[in-house]
Coordinates of C-alpha atoms and ligand atoms in Angstrom, one line a residue:
X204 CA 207.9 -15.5 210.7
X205 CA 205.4 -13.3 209.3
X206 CA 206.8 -9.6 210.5
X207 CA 209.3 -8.6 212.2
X208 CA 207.8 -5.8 214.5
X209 CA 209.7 -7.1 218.0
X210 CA 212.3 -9.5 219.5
X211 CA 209.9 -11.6 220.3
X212 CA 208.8 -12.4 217.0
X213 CA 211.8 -14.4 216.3
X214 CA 210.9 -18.0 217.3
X215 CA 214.2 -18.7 218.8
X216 CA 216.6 -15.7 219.7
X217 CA 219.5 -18.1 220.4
X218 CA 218.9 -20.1 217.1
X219 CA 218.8 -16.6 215.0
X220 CA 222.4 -15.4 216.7
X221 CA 223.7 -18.6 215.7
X222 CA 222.4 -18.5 212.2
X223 CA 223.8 -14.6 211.8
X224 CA 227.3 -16.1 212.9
X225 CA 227.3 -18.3 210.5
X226 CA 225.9 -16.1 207.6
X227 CA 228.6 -13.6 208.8
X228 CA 231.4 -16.5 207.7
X229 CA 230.1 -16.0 204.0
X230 CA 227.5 -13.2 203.7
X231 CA 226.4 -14.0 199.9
X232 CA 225.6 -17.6 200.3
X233 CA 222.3 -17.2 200.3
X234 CA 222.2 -14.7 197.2
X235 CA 219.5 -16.6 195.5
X236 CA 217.1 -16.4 198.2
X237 CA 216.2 -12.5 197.1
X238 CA 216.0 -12.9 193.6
X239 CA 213.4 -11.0 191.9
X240 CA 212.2 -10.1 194.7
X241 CA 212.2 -6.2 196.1
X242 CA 212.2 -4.3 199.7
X243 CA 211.1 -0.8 200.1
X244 CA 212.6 0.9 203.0
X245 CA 210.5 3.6 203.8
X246 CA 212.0 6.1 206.6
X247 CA 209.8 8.5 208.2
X248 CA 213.1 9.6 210.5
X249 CA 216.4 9.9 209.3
X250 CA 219.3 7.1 209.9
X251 CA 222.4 6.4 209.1
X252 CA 223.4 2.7 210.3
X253 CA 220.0 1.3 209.7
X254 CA 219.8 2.6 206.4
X255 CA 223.2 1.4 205.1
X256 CA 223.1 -2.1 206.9
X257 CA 219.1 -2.8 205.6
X258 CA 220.5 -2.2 202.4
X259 CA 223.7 -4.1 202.4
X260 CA 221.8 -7.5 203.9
X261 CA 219.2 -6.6 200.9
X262 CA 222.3 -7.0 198.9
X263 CA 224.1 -9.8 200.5
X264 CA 220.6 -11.9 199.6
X265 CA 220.1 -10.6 195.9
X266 CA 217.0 -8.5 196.7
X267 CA 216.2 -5.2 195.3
X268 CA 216.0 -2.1 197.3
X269 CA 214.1 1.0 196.6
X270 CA 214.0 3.5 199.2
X271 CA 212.0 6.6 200.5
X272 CA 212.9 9.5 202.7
X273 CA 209.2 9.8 203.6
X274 CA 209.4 12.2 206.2
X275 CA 211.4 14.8 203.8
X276 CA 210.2 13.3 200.5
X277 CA 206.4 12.4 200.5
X278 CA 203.4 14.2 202.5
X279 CA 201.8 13.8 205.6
X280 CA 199.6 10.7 206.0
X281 CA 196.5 10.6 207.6
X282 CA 195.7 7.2 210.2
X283 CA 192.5 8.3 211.6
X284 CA 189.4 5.8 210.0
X285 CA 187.0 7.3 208.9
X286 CA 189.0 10.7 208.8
X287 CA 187.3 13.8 206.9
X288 CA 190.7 14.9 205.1
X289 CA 190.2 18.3 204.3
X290 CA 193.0 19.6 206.7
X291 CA 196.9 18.6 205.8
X292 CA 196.8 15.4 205.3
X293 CA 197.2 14.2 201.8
X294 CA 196.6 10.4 201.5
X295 CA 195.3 7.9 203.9
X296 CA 197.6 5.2 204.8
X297 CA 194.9 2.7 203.6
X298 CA 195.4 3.1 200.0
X299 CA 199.5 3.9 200.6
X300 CA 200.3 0.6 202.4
X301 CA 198.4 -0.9 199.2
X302 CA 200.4 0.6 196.7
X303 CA 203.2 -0.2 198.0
X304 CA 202.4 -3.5 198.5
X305 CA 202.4 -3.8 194.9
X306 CA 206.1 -2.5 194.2
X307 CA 207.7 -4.6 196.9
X308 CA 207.7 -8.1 198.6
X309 CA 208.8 -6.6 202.3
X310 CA 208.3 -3.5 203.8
X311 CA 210.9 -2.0 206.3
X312 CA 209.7 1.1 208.4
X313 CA 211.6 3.7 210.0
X314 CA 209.1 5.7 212.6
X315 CA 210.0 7.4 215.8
X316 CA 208.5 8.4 218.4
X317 CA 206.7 12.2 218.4
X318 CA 207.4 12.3 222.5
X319 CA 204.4 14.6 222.5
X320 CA 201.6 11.8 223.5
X321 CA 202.7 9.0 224.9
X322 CA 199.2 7.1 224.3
X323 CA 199.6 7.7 220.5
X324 CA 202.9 6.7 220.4
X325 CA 202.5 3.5 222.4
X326 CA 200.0 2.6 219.7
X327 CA 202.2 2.5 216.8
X328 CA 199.9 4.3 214.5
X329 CA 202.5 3.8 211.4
X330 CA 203.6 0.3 211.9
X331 CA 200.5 -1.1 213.2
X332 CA 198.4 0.5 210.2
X333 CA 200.8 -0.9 207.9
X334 CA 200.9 -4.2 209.5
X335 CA 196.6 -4.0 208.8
X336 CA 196.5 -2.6 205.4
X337 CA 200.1 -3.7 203.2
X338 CA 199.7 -7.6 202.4
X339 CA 203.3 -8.3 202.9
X340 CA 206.0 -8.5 205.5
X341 CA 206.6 -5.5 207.9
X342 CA 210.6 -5.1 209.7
X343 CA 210.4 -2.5 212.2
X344 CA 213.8 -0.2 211.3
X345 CA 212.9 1.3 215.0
X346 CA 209.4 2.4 216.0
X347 CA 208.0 4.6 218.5
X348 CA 208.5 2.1 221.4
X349 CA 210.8 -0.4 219.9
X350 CA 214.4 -1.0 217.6
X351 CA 214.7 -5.2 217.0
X352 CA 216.8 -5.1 215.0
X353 CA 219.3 -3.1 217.0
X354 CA 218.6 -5.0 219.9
X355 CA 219.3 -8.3 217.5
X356 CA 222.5 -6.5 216.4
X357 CA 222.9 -6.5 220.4
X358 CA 222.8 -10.2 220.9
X359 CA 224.9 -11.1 218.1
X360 CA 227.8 -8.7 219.8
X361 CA 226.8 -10.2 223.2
X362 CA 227.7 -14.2 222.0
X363 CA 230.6 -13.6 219.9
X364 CA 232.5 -11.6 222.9
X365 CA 231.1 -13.4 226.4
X366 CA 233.5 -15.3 228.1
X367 CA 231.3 -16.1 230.7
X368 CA 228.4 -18.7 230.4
X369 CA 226.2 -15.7 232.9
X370 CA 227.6 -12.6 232.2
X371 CA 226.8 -9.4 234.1
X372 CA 225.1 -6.9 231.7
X373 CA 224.3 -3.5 233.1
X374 CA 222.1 -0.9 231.2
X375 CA 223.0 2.2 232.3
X376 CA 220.8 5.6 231.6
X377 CA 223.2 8.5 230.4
X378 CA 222.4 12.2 229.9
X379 CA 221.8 14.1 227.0
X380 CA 221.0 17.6 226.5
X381 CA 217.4 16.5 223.7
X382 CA 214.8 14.2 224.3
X383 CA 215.2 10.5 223.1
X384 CA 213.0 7.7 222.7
X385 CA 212.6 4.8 224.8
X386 CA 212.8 2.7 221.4
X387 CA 216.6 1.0 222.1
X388 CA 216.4 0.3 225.9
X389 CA 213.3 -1.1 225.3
X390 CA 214.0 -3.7 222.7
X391 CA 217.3 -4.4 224.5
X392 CA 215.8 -4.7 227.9
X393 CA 212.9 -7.6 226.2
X394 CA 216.3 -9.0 224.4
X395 CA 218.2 -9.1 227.9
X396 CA 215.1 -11.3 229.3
X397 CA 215.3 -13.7 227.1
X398 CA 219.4 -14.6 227.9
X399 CA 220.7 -16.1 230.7
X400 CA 222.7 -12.9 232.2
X401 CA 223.1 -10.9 235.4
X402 CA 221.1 -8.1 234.2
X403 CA 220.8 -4.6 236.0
X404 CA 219.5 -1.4 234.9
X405 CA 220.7 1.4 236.6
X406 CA 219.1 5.2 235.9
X407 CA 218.6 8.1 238.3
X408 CA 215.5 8.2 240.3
X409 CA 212.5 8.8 238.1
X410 CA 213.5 8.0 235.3
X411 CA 212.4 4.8 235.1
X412 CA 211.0 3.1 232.0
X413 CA 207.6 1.8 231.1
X414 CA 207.1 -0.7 233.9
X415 CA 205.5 -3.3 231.4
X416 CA 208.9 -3.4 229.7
X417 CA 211.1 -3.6 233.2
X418 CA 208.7 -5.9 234.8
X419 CA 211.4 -8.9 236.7
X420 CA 213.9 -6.9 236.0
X421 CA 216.8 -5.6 238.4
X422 CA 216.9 -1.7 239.1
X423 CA 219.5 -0.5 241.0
X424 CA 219.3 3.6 241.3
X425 CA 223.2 4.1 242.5
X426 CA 225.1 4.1 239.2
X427 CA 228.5 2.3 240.9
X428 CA 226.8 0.2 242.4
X429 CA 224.9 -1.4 239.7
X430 CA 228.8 -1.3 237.7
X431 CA 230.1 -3.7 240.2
X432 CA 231.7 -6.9 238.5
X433 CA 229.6 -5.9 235.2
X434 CA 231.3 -7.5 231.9
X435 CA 229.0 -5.6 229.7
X436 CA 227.7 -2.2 230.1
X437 CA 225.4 -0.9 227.5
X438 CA 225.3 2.9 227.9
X439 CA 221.8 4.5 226.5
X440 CA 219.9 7.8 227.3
X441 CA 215.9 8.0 227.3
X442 CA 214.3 11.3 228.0
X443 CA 211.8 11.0 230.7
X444 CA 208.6 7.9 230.8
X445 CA 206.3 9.6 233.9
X446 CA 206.9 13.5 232.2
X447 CA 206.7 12.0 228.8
X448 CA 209.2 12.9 226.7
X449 CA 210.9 15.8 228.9
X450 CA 214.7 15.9 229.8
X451 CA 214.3 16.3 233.6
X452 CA 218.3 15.4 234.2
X453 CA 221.3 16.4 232.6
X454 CA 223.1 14.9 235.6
X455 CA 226.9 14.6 234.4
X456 CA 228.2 12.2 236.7
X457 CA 226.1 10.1 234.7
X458 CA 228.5 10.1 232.0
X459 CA 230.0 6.8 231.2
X460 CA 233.9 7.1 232.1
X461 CA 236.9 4.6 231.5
X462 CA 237.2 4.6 235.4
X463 CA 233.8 3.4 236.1
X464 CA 233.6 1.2 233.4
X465 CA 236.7 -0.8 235.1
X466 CA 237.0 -3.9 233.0
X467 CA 233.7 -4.6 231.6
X468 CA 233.1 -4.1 227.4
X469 CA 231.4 -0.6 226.5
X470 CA 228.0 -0.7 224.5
X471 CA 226.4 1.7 222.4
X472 CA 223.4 1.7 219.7
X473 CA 225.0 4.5 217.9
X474 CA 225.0 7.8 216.9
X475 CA 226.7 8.8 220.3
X476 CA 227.4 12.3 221.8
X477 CA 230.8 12.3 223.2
X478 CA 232.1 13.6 226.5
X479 CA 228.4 14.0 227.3
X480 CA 226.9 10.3 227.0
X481 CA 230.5 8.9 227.2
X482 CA 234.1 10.0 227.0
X483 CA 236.5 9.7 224.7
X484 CA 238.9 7.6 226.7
X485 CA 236.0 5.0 226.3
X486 CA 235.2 5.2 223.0
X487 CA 238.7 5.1 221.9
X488 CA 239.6 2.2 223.9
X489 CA 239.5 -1.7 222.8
X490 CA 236.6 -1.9 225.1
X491 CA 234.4 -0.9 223.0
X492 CA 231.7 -3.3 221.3
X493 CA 230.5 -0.2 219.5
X494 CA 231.6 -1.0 215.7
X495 CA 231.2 -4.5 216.1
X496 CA 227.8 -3.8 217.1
X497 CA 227.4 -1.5 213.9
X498 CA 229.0 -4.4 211.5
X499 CA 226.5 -6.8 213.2
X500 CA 223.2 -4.4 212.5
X501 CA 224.1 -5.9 208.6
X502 CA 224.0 -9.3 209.9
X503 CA 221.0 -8.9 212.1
X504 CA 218.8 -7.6 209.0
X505 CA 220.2 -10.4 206.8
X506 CA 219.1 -13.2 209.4
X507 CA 215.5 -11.3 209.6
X508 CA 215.1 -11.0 205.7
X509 CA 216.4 -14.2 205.6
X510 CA 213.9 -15.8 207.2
X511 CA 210.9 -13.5 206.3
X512 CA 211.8 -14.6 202.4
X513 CA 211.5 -18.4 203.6
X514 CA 208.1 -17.7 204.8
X515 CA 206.8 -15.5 201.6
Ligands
CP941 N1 221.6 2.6 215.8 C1 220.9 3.1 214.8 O1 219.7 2.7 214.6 O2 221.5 4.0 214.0 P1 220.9 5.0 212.9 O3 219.9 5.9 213.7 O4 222.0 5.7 212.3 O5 220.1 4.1 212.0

């Protein structure tokens, strides 16, 4: 594996849960594998469990870590070729991707979406530029359209607590009162396609996703009826797709409650608003997946740096 920019770039997504099982059984086995070696996590948006678990899989394999709050900590940089840059822009991400290239042997990027333009943002101006211009390995630390390594962190939690061989697996739009990205329910929807599950999506009307990501997949717009015999529900706002970026629905019998939930396992990306996206009674109960998914965001990275240090 080269980068590390979507699901999809794993060549087996089955073979990579197994392998983070197994590194979870003794994380530091493979401690050699990053010595000498350094990763520079560069976040242009702020983060807590991506941050901490990108770091502590650095750790686990013996890499270095330096790390830059780019958003807060460096200046603006300029993507346009050919750009004239006598406006605010203070270096052009040519020569910055070069540099540092030089200080590091992997790259991790934290970028959000702006929600302003959808066009720009489906490009993935800061990813895809350093993708062209560093010469080493790029891990998307969630992007403007995608978060793989969330949606990674998903699939580990998904095989360690099925207990069917097709589980249901419902992903159900919640509301929020600020506009989100489409980053997680993205990657977890091109994750879902690639299991064998009974996988619905449920959101009000409207609010649907890009239809390039949904395409095959089941929509069901009536929220209990998508619920019905689900064993996993993964609970996730996204402001709106068609309106780009607006919050058209606030809709509070969205809310995820322990009632609808019945028996099915409670899934969330984290950080979570509660008694908005979902109520306490959930969050506090043993059906929630939510800190194992967490613990296994360390074990997703590992498995990614893992194999991107095999390649190098
Ligand atoms: N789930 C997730 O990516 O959390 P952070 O935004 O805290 O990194």
């Amino acid at each position: 594996m080269k980068h590390y920019l979507q699901i999809n770039d794993l060549d087996s997504l089955q073979q990579t849960v197994q392998e983070a099982i197994e590194l979870k059984k003794e994380p530091t086995q493979f401690k050699k594998l990053g010595a000498g070696k350094t990763i520079c996590l560069l976040f242009f948006n702020n983060s807590l469990r991506t941050r901490l678990s990108t770091q502590k899989a650095a750790i686990n394999l013996g890499l270095d870590t330096i790390v830059m709050n780019f958003g807060s900590e460096g200046w603006q940089l300029e993507f346009e070729e050919g750009a004239v840059m006598d406006q605010g822009k203070a270096e052009h991400v040519k020569e910055a991707a070069q540099v540092v290239s030089q200080y590091a042997d992997i790259v991790a990027i934290r970028a959000f979406a702006g929600l302003t333009d959808k066009e720009a943002d489906e490009a993935e101006l800061v990813l895809n530029a350093f993708k062209k211009y560093a010469n080493i390995p790029v891990v998307n630390m969630e992007s403007s359209v995608g978060h793989p390594l969330q949606a990674l962190a998903d699939a580990i939690t998904l095989e360690e607590n099925k207990t069917a061989q097709k589980p249901k697996v419902v992903l159900s739009w919640a509301p929020h009162p600020r506009a989100l990205p489409h980053a997680v329910a993205n990657s977890f929807v091109a994750m879902m396609k690639l299991q064998d599950a009974d996988f619905v999506i449920t959101h009000p009307e409207g609010y649907e996703l890009n239809p390039e990501v949904t395409k095959g997949c089941k929509i069901v717009h009536d929220q209990e009826e998508a619920l019905k015999n689900a064993n996993f529900v993964y609970v996730k706002n996204w402001s709106n797709y068609q309106d780009y970026g607006q919050v058209k629905n606030t809709d509070s019998n969205w809310m995820m409650t322990k009632e609808k939930l019945g028996k099915a396992k409670f899934m969330h990306c984290l950080p979570v608003r509660r008694n908005v996206v979902v109520e306490d009674a959930v969050m506090d109960s043993d059906q929630s997946l939510c800190m194992e998914q967490a613990n296994n965001r360390t074990f997703a990275a590992q498995v990614v740096l893992k194999q991107l240090l095999k390649d190098l």
